[in-house]
Short mmCIF file of C-alpha atoms in Angstrom, two decimals:
data_model
loop_
_atom_site.label_atom_id
_atom_site.label_comp_id
_atom_site.label_asym_id
_atom_site.label_seq_id
_atom_site.Cartn_x
_atom_site.Cartn_y
_atom_site.Cartn_z
CA ALA A 19 102.36 108.10 86.39
CA LYS A 20 99.91 105.16 87.17
CA ASP A 21 100.25 106.48 90.36
CA GLU A 22 99.39 109.74 90.54
CA ARG A 23 99.63 110.11 94.88
CA ALA A 24 103.12 108.16 94.51
CA ARG A 25 103.79 111.16 91.79
CA SER A 26 102.63 114.02 93.20
CA ASN A 27 104.61 113.11 96.42
CA PHE A 28 107.62 112.65 94.38
CA GLU A 29 106.79 116.12 92.71
CA SER A 30 106.65 117.64 96.07
CA LEU A 31 110.25 116.81 97.56
CA ALA A 32 113.07 118.28 97.34
CA PRO A 33 115.32 118.47 94.62
CA CYS A 34 118.01 116.51 97.16
CA TYR A 35 115.57 113.83 97.66
CA ARG A 36 114.19 113.12 93.98
CA LYS A 37 117.63 112.72 93.37
CA HIS A 38 118.86 109.93 96.53
CA PHE A 39 115.44 107.74 94.59
CA ILE A 40 117.04 108.63 90.85
CA GLY A 41 120.30 107.24 92.12
CA TRP A 42 119.09 104.81 94.12
CA VAL A 43 117.01 103.42 91.37
CA GLY A 44 119.74 104.45 88.57
CA THR A 45 122.78 102.13 90.08
CA ALA A 46 120.93 99.11 89.97
CA LYS A 47 122.67 97.02 87.82
CA ARG A 48 120.50 94.47 87.30
CA GLN A 49 116.99 94.49 85.61
CA GLU A 50 115.66 92.74 87.70
CA THR A 51 116.58 94.11 90.74
CA ARG A 52 115.27 98.06 89.09
CA ARG A 53 112.25 96.73 88.70
CA LYS A 54 111.84 96.13 92.84
CA ARG A 55 113.63 99.26 93.22
CA VAL A 56 111.20 101.00 91.49
CA ALA A 57 108.48 99.37 93.02
CA GLU A 58 109.74 99.95 96.93
CA ALA A 59 110.05 103.52 95.37
CA VAL A 60 107.00 104.08 94.77
CA ARG A 61 105.37 102.36 97.76
CA LEU A 62 107.02 104.90 99.87
CA LEU A 63 106.37 107.66 98.21
CA ARG A 64 102.64 106.44 98.19
CA GLU A 65 103.28 106.38 102.00
CA ASN A 66 105.13 109.92 101.76
CA ARG A 67 107.89 108.37 103.19
CA ARG A 68 111.71 109.12 101.61
CA LEU A 69 114.13 106.14 101.03
CA GLY A 70 116.00 105.06 104.29
CA ILE A 71 114.08 107.70 106.96
CA GLU A 72 111.12 106.98 108.67
#
């Protein structure tokens, strides 16, 4: 991973929260949407925040 802080925070999440991030990115139909979601997920994880919470 390019962002070690985001990776570390992702790995410390409970499995259900990891699945939430993965599912959110994976359900994007367009590649552009997927890229935006990946960027947003990395930003949230870097800040140690969960998706849709906080």
